PDB file of C-alpha atoms (C1' of nucleotides) in Angstrom:
ATOM      1  CA  MET Z 757       0.000   0.000   0.000  1.00 67.00           C
ATOM      2  CA  THR Z 758       1.688   3.205  -1.059  1.00 62.00           C
ATOM      3  CA  LEU Z 759      -0.592   6.148  -0.465  1.00 68.00           C
ATOM      4  CA  LYS Z 760       0.750   8.701  -2.877  1.00 63.00           C
ATOM      5  CA  ARG Z 761       0.737  11.941  -0.963  1.00 54.00           C
ATOM      6  CA  ARG Z 762      -2.249  13.910  -2.118  1.00 56.00           C
ATOM      7  CA  LYS Z 763      -1.290  17.512  -2.672  1.00 49.00           C
ATOM      8  CA  ASN Z 764      -2.571  20.603  -0.887  1.00 42.00           C
ATOM      9  CA  ARG Z 765      -3.785  18.689   2.106  1.00 41.00           C
ATOM     10  CA  THR Z 766      -2.435  18.980   5.573  1.00 42.00           C
ATOM     11  CA  PRO Z 767      -1.587  15.689   7.222  1.00 42.00           C
ATOM     12  CA  HIS Z 768      -4.093  14.377   9.698  1.00 50.00           C
ATOM     13  CA  PRO Z 769      -3.436  13.744  13.396  1.00 48.00           C
ATOM     14  CA  GLN Z 770      -5.177  10.353  13.372  1.00 62.00           C
ATOM     15  CA  CYS Z 771      -2.761   8.705  10.961  1.00 78.00           C
ATOM     16  CA  ALA Z 772      -1.285   6.297  13.478  1.00 93.00           C
ATOM     17  CA  LEU Z 773      -3.166   3.626  11.583  1.00 96.00           C
ATOM     18  CA  SER Z 774      -1.540   4.411   8.252  1.00 95.00           C
ATOM     19  CA  ASP Z 775       1.797   4.804   9.991  1.00 94.00           C
ATOM     20  CA  CYS Z 776       1.660   1.348  11.439  1.00 96.00           C
ATOM     21  CA  MET Z 777       0.244  -0.115   8.237  1.00 97.00           C
ATOM     22  CA  SER Z 778       3.205   1.214   6.296  1.00 95.00           C
ATOM     23  CA  PHE Z 779       5.288  -1.288   8.229  1.00 97.00           C
ATOM     24  CA  ILE Z 780       3.131  -4.363   7.983  1.00 97.00           C
ATOM     25  CA  GLY Z 781       1.267  -3.551   4.768  1.00 95.00           C
ATOM     26  CA  GLY Z 782       3.735  -5.207   2.401  1.00 94.00           C
ATOM     27  CA  ALA Z 783       2.980  -8.650   1.112  1.00 94.00           C
ATOM     28  CA  TRP Z 784       4.138 -11.384   3.497  1.00 96.00           C
ATOM     29  CA  THR Z 785       5.412  -8.913   6.065  1.00 97.00           C
ATOM     30  CA  PRO Z 786       3.054 -10.104   8.779  1.00 97.00           C
ATOM     31  CA  ASN Z 787       4.063 -13.681   8.075  1.00 97.00           C
ATOM     32  CA  ILE Z 788       7.738 -12.858   8.349  1.00 97.00           C
ATOM     33  CA  ILE Z 789       7.283 -11.170  11.699  1.00 98.00           C
ATOM     34  CA  TRP Z 790       5.092 -14.035  12.826  1.00 97.00           C
ATOM     35  CA  TYR Z 791       7.683 -16.672  12.053  1.00 97.00           C
ATOM     36  CA  LEU Z 792      10.470 -14.647  13.623  1.00 98.00           C
ATOM     37  CA  SER Z 793       8.525 -14.166  16.821  1.00 97.00           C
ATOM     38  CA  SER Z 794       9.431 -17.613  18.091  1.00 95.00           C
ATOM     39  CA  GLY Z 795      13.136 -16.977  17.667  1.00 97.00           C
ATOM     40  CA  PRO Z 796      15.837 -16.190  15.089  1.00 98.00           C
ATOM     41  CA  ARG Z 797      15.505 -17.882  11.753  1.00 97.00           C
ATOM     42  CA  ARG Z 798      17.575 -18.359   8.616  1.00 97.00           C
ATOM     43  CA  PHE Z 799      16.702 -17.304   5.114  1.00 97.00           C
ATOM     44  CA  SER Z 800      15.905 -20.750   3.842  1.00 97.00           C
ATOM     45  CA  GLU Z 801      13.893 -21.538   6.933  1.00 97.00           C
ATOM     46  CA  LEU Z 802      11.717 -18.537   6.284  1.00 97.00           C
ATOM     47  CA  ARG Z 803      11.347 -19.652   2.702  1.00 96.00           C
ATOM     48  CA  SER Z 804       9.905 -22.962   3.740  1.00 95.00           C
ATOM     49  CA  ASP Z 805       7.863 -21.358   6.496  1.00 95.00           C
ATOM     50  CA  ILE Z 806       6.242 -19.223   3.827  1.00 95.00           C
ATOM     51  CA  PRO Z 807       6.411 -21.370   0.707  1.00 93.00           C
ATOM     52  CA  LEU Z 808       4.387 -18.960  -1.413  1.00 93.00           C
ATOM     53  CA  VAL Z 809       6.862 -16.115  -1.163  1.00 95.00           C
ATOM     54  CA  SER Z 810       9.459 -15.714  -3.886  1.00 96.00           C
ATOM     55  CA  ALA Z 811      13.114 -15.275  -2.985  1.00 96.00           C
ATOM     56  CA  LYS Z 812      13.128 -11.809  -4.425  1.00 96.00           C
ATOM     57  CA  VAL Z 813      10.219 -10.548  -2.398  1.00 97.00           C
ATOM     58  CA  LEU Z 814      11.432 -12.221   0.763  1.00 98.00           C
ATOM     59  CA  THR Z 815      14.784 -10.496   0.371  1.00 98.00           C
ATOM     60  CA  GLN Z 816      13.057  -7.201  -0.305  1.00 97.00           C
ATOM     61  CA  ARG Z 817      10.887  -7.444   2.778  1.00 98.00           C
ATOM     62  CA  LEU Z 818      13.803  -8.508   4.968  1.00 98.00           C
ATOM     63  CA  ARG Z 819      15.992  -5.653   3.779  1.00 97.00           C
ATOM     64  CA  GLU Z 820      13.299  -3.120   4.280  1.00 97.00           C
ATOM     65  CA  LEU Z 821      12.402  -4.436   7.711  1.00 97.00           C
ATOM     66  CA  GLU Z 822      16.063  -4.330   8.596  1.00 97.00           C
ATOM     67  CA  ASP Z 823      16.357  -0.736   7.386  1.00 96.00           C
ATOM     68  CA  ARG Z 824      13.336   0.184   9.449  1.00 96.00           C
ATOM     69  CA  GLY Z 825      14.895  -1.390  12.516  1.00 96.00           C
ATOM     70  CA  ILE Z 826      12.295  -4.142  12.863  1.00 97.00           C
ATOM     71  CA  LEU Z 827      14.767  -6.958  12.558  1.00 97.00           C
ATOM     72  CA  SER Z 828      18.474  -7.637  12.613  1.00 98.00           C
ATOM     73  CA  ARG Z 829      20.551  -9.535  10.096  1.00 98.00           C
ATOM     74  CA  ALA Z 830      23.523 -11.566  11.269  1.00 97.00           C
ATOM     75  CA  VAL Z 831      25.825 -13.162   8.735  1.00 96.00           C
ATOM     76  CA  LYS Z 832      27.632 -16.189  10.068  1.00 92.00           C
ATOM     77  CA  ASP Z 833      30.779 -16.572   8.036  1.00 85.00           C
ATOM     78  CA  THR Z 834      30.656 -20.309   7.620  1.00 83.00           C
ATOM     79  CA  SER Z 835      30.619 -22.448   4.545  1.00 78.00           C
ATOM     80  CA  PRO Z 836      27.993 -22.733   3.296  1.00 84.00           C
ATOM     81  CA  PRO Z 837      27.126 -19.248   4.504  1.00 88.00           C
ATOM     82  CA  SER Z 838      24.123 -18.799   6.732  1.00 94.00           C
ATOM     83  CA  VAL Z 839      22.266 -15.688   7.734  1.00 97.00           C
ATOM     84  CA  GLU Z 840      20.129 -15.304  10.790  1.00 97.00           C
ATOM     85  CA  TYR Z 841      17.277 -12.892  11.046  1.00 98.00           C
ATOM     86  CA  ALA Z 842      15.796 -11.913  14.380  1.00 98.00           C
ATOM     87  CA  LEU Z 843      13.264  -9.422  15.648  1.00 98.00           C
ATOM     88  CA  THR Z 844      14.646  -6.370  17.403  1.00 98.00           C
ATOM     89  CA  ALA Z 845      13.036  -4.742  20.406  1.00 97.00           C
ATOM     90  CA  LEU Z 846      11.224  -2.456  18.002  1.00 97.00           C
ATOM     91  CA  GLY Z 847      10.101  -5.456  16.010  1.00 98.00           C
ATOM     92  CA  LEU Z 848       8.618  -7.050  19.086  1.00 98.00           C
ATOM     93  CA  GLU Z 849       6.380  -4.027  19.459  1.00 97.00           C
ATOM     94  CA  PHE Z 850       4.440  -5.300  16.482  1.00 98.00           C
ATOM     95  CA  MET Z 851       3.527  -8.597  18.059  1.00 98.00           C
ATOM     96  CA  PRO Z 852       0.197  -7.407  19.472  1.00 97.00           C
ATOM     97  CA  VAL Z 853      -0.869  -6.430  15.977  1.00 97.00           C
ATOM     98  CA  ILE Z 854       0.312  -9.643  14.367  1.00 97.00           C
ATOM     99  CA  GLN Z 855      -1.347 -11.653  17.104  1.00 97.00           C
ATOM    100  CA  ALA Z 856      -4.616  -9.794  16.681  1.00 97.00           C
ATOM    101  CA  ILE Z 857      -4.517 -10.255  12.924  1.00 97.00           C
ATOM    102  CA  SER Z 858      -3.890 -13.938  13.297  1.00 96.00           C
ATOM    103  CA  GLU Z 859      -6.659 -14.411  15.821  1.00 96.00           C
ATOM    104  CA  VAL Z 860      -9.217 -12.564  13.758  1.00 96.00           C
ATOM    105  CA  GLY Z 861      -8.068 -14.540  10.741  1.00 95.00           C
ATOM    106  CA  GLN Z 862      -8.760 -17.767  12.585  1.00 94.00           C
ATOM    107  CA  ARG Z 863     -12.156 -16.605  13.716  1.00 94.00           C
ATOM    108  CA  LEU Z 864     -13.018 -15.627  10.163  1.00 92.00           C
ATOM    109  CA  LYS Z 865     -12.175 -19.104   8.968  1.00 90.00           C
ATOM    110  CA  ALA Z 866     -14.283 -20.660  11.704  1.00 91.00           C
ATOM    111  CA  ARG Z 867     -17.169 -18.404  10.787  1.00 89.00           C
ATOM    112  CA  ALA Z 868     -16.843 -19.255   7.108  1.00 85.00           C
ATOM    113  CA  ALA Z 869     -16.790 -22.965   7.881  1.00 84.00           C
ATOM    114  CA  ALA Z 870     -20.043 -22.681   9.806  1.00 79.00           C
TER     115      ALA Z 870
ATOM    116  CA  MET F  73      -1.765  -6.055  -1.456  1.00 69.00           C
ATOM    117  CA  THR F  74      -2.726  -8.462  -4.153  1.00 64.00           C
ATOM    118  CA  LEU F  75      -0.667 -11.619  -3.873  1.00 69.00           C
ATOM    119  CA  LYS F  76      -0.959 -13.012  -7.354  1.00 63.00           C
ATOM    120  CA  ARG F  77      -1.433 -16.715  -6.855  1.00 54.00           C
ATOM    121  CA  ARG F  78       1.869 -18.416  -7.492  1.00 55.00           C
ATOM    122  CA  LYS F  79       1.373 -21.494  -9.581  1.00 49.00           C
ATOM    123  CA  ASN F  80       2.102 -25.102  -8.667  1.00 40.00           C
ATOM    124  CA  ARG F  81       2.075 -24.468  -4.967  1.00 41.00           C
ATOM    125  CA  THR F  82      -0.360 -25.875  -2.497  1.00 41.00           C
ATOM    126  CA  PRO F  83      -1.885 -23.307  -0.170  1.00 41.00           C
ATOM    127  CA  HIS F  84      -0.495 -23.149   3.318  1.00 49.00           C
ATOM    128  CA  PRO F  85      -2.416 -23.818   6.517  1.00 48.00           C
ATOM    129  CA  GLN F  86      -0.961 -20.806   8.355  1.00 62.00           C
ATOM    130  CA  CYS F  87      -2.477 -18.195   6.044  1.00 79.00           C
ATOM    131  CA  ALA F  88      -4.866 -16.728   8.595  1.00 92.00           C
ATOM    132  CA  LEU F  89      -2.623 -13.681   8.522  1.00 96.00           C
ATOM    133  CA  SER F  90      -2.939 -13.149   4.778  1.00 95.00           C
ATOM    134  CA  ASP F  91      -6.644 -13.917   4.986  1.00 94.00           C
ATOM    135  CA  CYS F  92      -7.219 -11.182   7.492  1.00 96.00           C
ATOM    136  CA  MET F  93      -4.885  -8.798   5.700  1.00 97.00           C
ATOM    137  CA  SER F  94      -6.893  -9.192   2.523  1.00 95.00           C
ATOM    138  CA  PHE F  95      -9.688  -7.390   4.353  1.00 97.00           C
ATOM    139  CA  ILE F  96      -7.773  -4.550   5.910  1.00 97.00           C
ATOM    140  CA  GLY F  97      -4.881  -4.318   3.471  1.00 95.00           C
ATOM    141  CA  GLY F  98      -6.488  -1.836   1.112  1.00 95.00           C
ATOM    142  CA  ALA F  99      -5.577   1.819   1.407  1.00 95.00           C
ATOM    143  CA  TRP F 100      -7.638   3.632   4.042  1.00 96.00           C
ATOM    144  CA  THR F 101      -9.547   0.510   4.997  1.00 97.00           C
ATOM    145  CA  PRO F 102      -8.351   0.541   8.599  1.00 97.00           C
ATOM    146  CA  ASN F 103      -9.286   4.203   8.878  1.00 97.00           C
ATOM    147  CA  ILE F 104     -12.769   3.564   7.555  1.00 98.00           C
ATOM    148  CA  ILE F 105     -13.390   0.805  10.057  1.00 98.00           C
ATOM    149  CA  TRP F 106     -11.915   2.970  12.791  1.00 97.00           C
ATOM    150  CA  TYR F 107     -14.241   5.865  12.122  1.00 97.00           C
ATOM    151  CA  LEU F 108     -17.258   3.609  11.837  1.00 98.00           C
ATOM    152  CA  SER F 109     -16.514   1.929  15.131  1.00 97.00           C
ATOM    153  CA  SER F 110     -18.032   4.771  17.107  1.00 95.00           C
ATOM    154  CA  GLY F 111     -21.314   4.552  15.246  1.00 97.00           C
ATOM    155  CA  PRO F 112     -22.893   4.873  11.786  1.00 98.00           C
ATOM    156  CA  ARG F 113     -21.538   7.588   9.569  1.00 97.00           C
ATOM    157  CA  ARG F 114     -22.434   9.237   6.276  1.00 97.00           C
ATOM    158  CA  PHE F 115     -20.331   9.399   3.160  1.00 97.00           C
ATOM    159  CA  SER F 116     -19.364  13.024   3.495  1.00 97.00           C
ATOM    160  CA  GLU F 117     -18.600  12.579   7.168  1.00 97.00           C
ATOM    161  CA  LEU F 118     -16.141   9.842   6.312  1.00 97.00           C
ATOM    162  CA  ARG F 119     -14.640  12.091   3.681  1.00 96.00           C
ATOM    163  CA  SER F 120     -13.853  14.749   6.218  1.00 95.00           C
ATOM    164  CA  ASP F 121     -12.781  12.176   8.785  1.00 95.00           C
ATOM    165  CA  ILE F 122     -10.226  10.982   6.274  1.00 95.00           C
ATOM    166  CA  PRO F 123      -9.436  14.091   4.232  1.00 94.00           C
ATOM    167  CA  LEU F 124      -6.659  12.432   2.260  1.00 94.00           C
ATOM    168  CA  VAL F 125      -8.891   9.831   0.649  1.00 96.00           C
ATOM    169  CA  SER F 126     -10.376  10.550  -2.763  1.00 96.00           C
ATOM    170  CA  ALA F 127     -14.074  10.057  -3.400  1.00 97.00           C
ATOM    171  CA  LYS F 128     -13.352   7.311  -5.855  1.00 97.00           C
ATOM    172  CA  VAL F 129     -11.247   5.253  -3.496  1.00 97.00           C
ATOM    173  CA  LEU F 130     -13.589   5.806  -0.589  1.00 98.00           C
ATOM    174  CA  THR F 131     -16.484   4.529  -2.672  1.00 98.00           C
ATOM    175  CA  GLN F 132     -14.418   1.571  -3.800  1.00 97.00           C
ATOM    176  CA  ARG F 133     -13.452   0.595  -0.272  1.00 98.00           C
ATOM    177  CA  LEU F 134     -17.001   1.033   1.008  1.00 98.00           C
ATOM    178  CA  ARG F 135     -18.482  -1.082  -1.786  1.00 97.00           C
ATOM    179  CA  GLU F 136     -15.950  -3.799  -1.277  1.00 97.00           C
ATOM    180  CA  LEU F 137     -16.368  -3.809   2.487  1.00 97.00           C
ATOM    181  CA  GLU F 138     -20.103  -3.988   1.961  1.00 98.00           C
ATOM    182  CA  ASP F 139     -19.739  -6.928  -0.422  1.00 96.00           C
ATOM    183  CA  ARG F 140     -17.549  -8.690   2.099  1.00 96.00           C
ATOM    184  CA  GLY F 141     -20.152  -8.173   4.789  1.00 96.00           C
ATOM    185  CA  ILE F 142     -18.030  -5.869   6.929  1.00 97.00           C
ATOM    186  CA  LEU F 143     -20.414  -2.964   6.782  1.00 98.00           C
ATOM    187  CA  SER F 144     -23.957  -2.117   5.778  1.00 98.00           C
ATOM    188  CA  ARG F 145     -25.168   0.647   3.513  1.00 98.00           C
ATOM    189  CA  ALA F 146     -28.480   2.339   4.221  1.00 97.00           C
ATOM    190  CA  VAL F 147     -29.862   4.853   1.754  1.00 96.00           C
ATOM    191  CA  LYS F 148     -32.226   7.329   3.358  1.00 92.00           C
ATOM    192  CA  ASP F 149     -34.467   8.593   0.607  1.00 85.00           C
ATOM    193  CA  THR F 150     -34.477  12.225   1.598  1.00 84.00           C
ATOM    194  CA  SER F 151     -33.518  15.314  -0.313  1.00 79.00           C
ATOM    195  CA  PRO F 152     -30.671  15.848  -0.414  1.00 84.00           C
ATOM    196  CA  PRO F 153     -30.011  12.112  -0.296  1.00 88.00           C
ATOM    197  CA  SER F 154     -27.965  10.709   2.555  1.00 94.00           C
ATOM    198  CA  VAL F 155     -26.354   7.330   2.985  1.00 97.00           C
ATOM    199  CA  GLU F 156     -25.390   5.785   6.260  1.00 97.00           C
ATOM    200  CA  TYR F 157     -22.637   3.259   6.628  1.00 98.00           C
ATOM    201  CA  ALA F 158     -22.327   1.109   9.712  1.00 98.00           C
ATOM    202  CA  LEU F 159     -20.225  -1.807  10.827  1.00 98.00           C
ATOM    203  CA  THR F 160     -21.934  -5.190  10.843  1.00 98.00           C
ATOM    204  CA  ALA F 161     -21.357  -7.848  13.479  1.00 97.00           C
ATOM    205  CA  LEU F 162     -18.687  -9.271  11.214  1.00 97.00           C
ATOM    206  CA  GLY F 163     -17.148  -5.842  10.876  1.00 98.00           C
ATOM    207  CA  LEU F 164     -16.916  -5.486  14.623  1.00 98.00           C
ATOM    208  CA  GLU F 165     -14.752  -8.592  14.700  1.00 97.00           C
ATOM    209  CA  PHE F 166     -11.977  -6.503  13.221  1.00 98.00           C
ATOM    210  CA  MET F 167     -11.894  -4.004  16.021  1.00 98.00           C
ATOM    211  CA  PRO F 168      -9.204  -5.814  18.039  1.00 97.00           C
ATOM    212  CA  VAL F 169      -6.924  -5.589  15.006  1.00 97.00           C
ATOM    213  CA  ILE F 170      -7.671  -1.959  14.283  1.00 97.00           C
ATOM    214  CA  GLN F 171      -7.198  -1.111  17.932  1.00 97.00           C
ATOM    215  CA  ALA F 172      -3.880  -2.929  18.080  1.00 97.00           C
ATOM    216  CA  ILE F 173      -2.690  -1.210  14.915  1.00 97.00           C
ATOM    217  CA  SER F 174      -3.624   2.176  16.285  1.00 96.00           C
ATOM    218  CA  GLU F 175      -1.946   1.572  19.624  1.00 96.00           C
ATOM    219  CA  VAL F 176       1.266   0.375  18.073  1.00 96.00           C
ATOM    220  CA  GLY F 177       1.135   3.324  15.707  1.00 95.00           C
ATOM    221  CA  GLN F 178       0.946   5.681  18.677  1.00 94.00           C
ATOM    222  CA  ARG F 179       3.784   3.965  20.447  1.00 94.00           C
ATOM    223  CA  LEU F 180       5.888   4.209  17.303  1.00 92.00           C
ATOM    224  CA  LYS F 181       5.323   7.941  17.174  1.00 90.00           C
ATOM    225  CA  ALA F 182       6.237   8.315  20.820  1.00 91.00           C
ATOM    226  CA  ARG F 183       9.380   6.318  20.250  1.00 89.00           C
ATOM    227  CA  ALA F 184      10.319   8.412  17.210  1.00 85.00           C
ATOM    228  CA  ALA F 185       9.783  11.608  19.155  1.00 84.00           C
ATOM    229  CA  ALA F 186      12.165  10.470  21.862  1.00 79.00           C
TER     230      ALA F 186
ATOM    231  C1'  DC S1454      22.941 -21.288   1.007  1.00 97.56           C
ATOM    232  C1'  DA S1455      21.571 -16.698   0.297  1.00 97.56           C
ATOM    233  C1'  DG S1456      21.047 -13.882  -2.492  1.00 97.56           C
ATOM    234  C1'  DC S1457      21.004 -10.309  -7.187  1.00 97.56           C
ATOM    235  C1'  DA S1458      19.601  -9.037 -11.859  1.00 97.56           C
ATOM    236  C1'  DT S1459      16.046  -8.613 -15.215  1.00 97.56           C
ATOM    237  C1'  DC S1460      11.931  -8.520 -17.337  1.00 97.56           C
ATOM    238  C1'  DC S1461       7.309  -7.653 -17.227  1.00 97.56           C
ATOM    239  C1'  DC S1462       2.633  -6.666 -16.151  1.00 97.56           C
ATOM    240  C1'  DA S1463      -1.664  -6.204 -13.258  1.00 97.56           C
ATOM    241  C1'  DC S1464      -3.842  -3.150 -10.437  1.00 97.56           C
ATOM    242  C1'  DG S1465      -4.235   0.101  -6.835  1.00 97.56           C
ATOM    243  C1'  DG S1466      -5.062   4.427  -6.487  1.00 97.56           C
ATOM    244  C1'  DG S1467      -4.559   9.735  -7.506  1.00 97.56           C
ATOM    245  C1'  DA S1468      -6.446  13.720 -10.528  1.00 97.56           C
ATOM    246  C1'  DT S1469     -10.092  15.708 -12.735  1.00 97.56           C
ATOM    247  C1'  DA S1470     -14.598  16.334 -14.461  1.00 97.56           C
ATOM    248  C1'  DC S1471     -19.427  15.224 -14.653  1.00 97.56           C
ATOM    249  C1'  DT S1472     -24.445  13.539 -12.802  1.00 97.56           C
ATOM    250  C1'  DG S1473     -29.138  12.200 -10.410  1.00 97.56           C
TER     251       DG S1473
ATOM    252  C1'  DC Y 882     -25.101  14.985  -1.171  1.00 97.56           C
ATOM    253  C1'  DA Y 883     -23.251  10.871  -2.904  1.00 97.56           C
ATOM    254  C1'  DG Y 884     -21.498   9.258  -5.978  1.00 97.56           C
ATOM    255  C1'  DT Y 885     -19.678   7.724 -11.609  1.00 97.56           C
ATOM    256  C1'  DA Y 886     -16.637   8.048 -15.409  1.00 97.56           C
ATOM    257  C1'  DT Y 887     -12.051   8.386 -17.425  1.00 97.56           C
ATOM    258  C1'  DC Y 888      -7.479   8.741 -17.762  1.00 97.56           C
ATOM    259  C1'  DC Y 889      -3.118   7.651 -16.355  1.00 97.56           C
ATOM    260  C1'  DC Y 890       0.881   6.171 -13.935  1.00 97.56           C
ATOM    261  C1'  DG Y 891       3.931   4.127 -10.176  1.00 97.56           C
ATOM    262  C1'  DT Y 892       5.142   0.153  -7.963  1.00 97.56           C
ATOM    263  C1'  DG Y 893       4.538  -4.188  -5.909  1.00 97.56           C
ATOM    264  C1'  DG Y 894       5.451  -8.384  -6.842  1.00 97.56           C
ATOM    265  C1'  DG Y 895       5.675 -12.878  -9.748  1.00 97.56           C
ATOM    266  C1'  DA Y 896       8.818 -15.601 -13.110  1.00 97.56           C
ATOM    267  C1'  DT Y 897      13.155 -16.973 -14.448  1.00 97.56           C
ATOM    268  C1'  DG Y 898      17.979 -17.367 -14.457  1.00 97.56           C
ATOM    269  C1'  DC Y 899      22.663 -16.437 -12.612  1.00 97.56           C
ATOM    270  C1'  DT Y 900      26.492 -15.924  -8.734  1.00 97.56           C
ATOM    271  C1'  DG Y 901      29.948 -15.903  -4.546  1.00 97.56           C
TER     272       DG Y 901
END
DNA sequence: CAGCATCCCACGGGATACTG
DNA sequence: CAGTATCCCGTGGGATGCTG
């Protein structure tokens, strides 16, 4: 979700929603945070956690979450190389949201099944 | 967020996140739900609640939320015409998410200010 | 293993103008 | 007031193939 800035409009105080959404709005972002919440995880692990995501997009999301300070990237200089991603303190702040999304998602499924 | 279906992949059980996101992922959708949570509201009221949204997009979101059963549309046949939108029971299910998003958004702002 | 590089396109969404 | 109708464009993201 990009929200091109509309011109000639002053920003609104109640944009905390959009602010937060700008973090978790990207495709697969919630899933990434979700799977990192139970501990650090490697690239390939995330790939199989979220089989539908392409390598490119996963990399994109990870980079951008790293830049935003949501997660940390640690390269272990072994052979074969391995990289561990982990939520930062800031990243953990998002857990209530992710949790809520997941729970509502579940309830929606249950409702649909009925 | 559109998530073009990748081919030759079986869907994943843990997609409650994406499921829920498909509802609130659209631009301004969280805001709409937020402003409807305190009671029914008319089109123009929503427009001034969310000054950055264009009429076209607001209509789009409202129609699509209506189709999905999140909100109801009631046309009062007066002159000038007025239309009231209100959250349905299903729509109310999303409040925990919206609330969480808003709270985290606030906390992010506070953190950034510090 | 953990990625870049490229190509490519659907579609979300802004601007603007018009209507019952 | 509560929308529709068009036009148009940026970008998110999938597919595929290559590298240190």
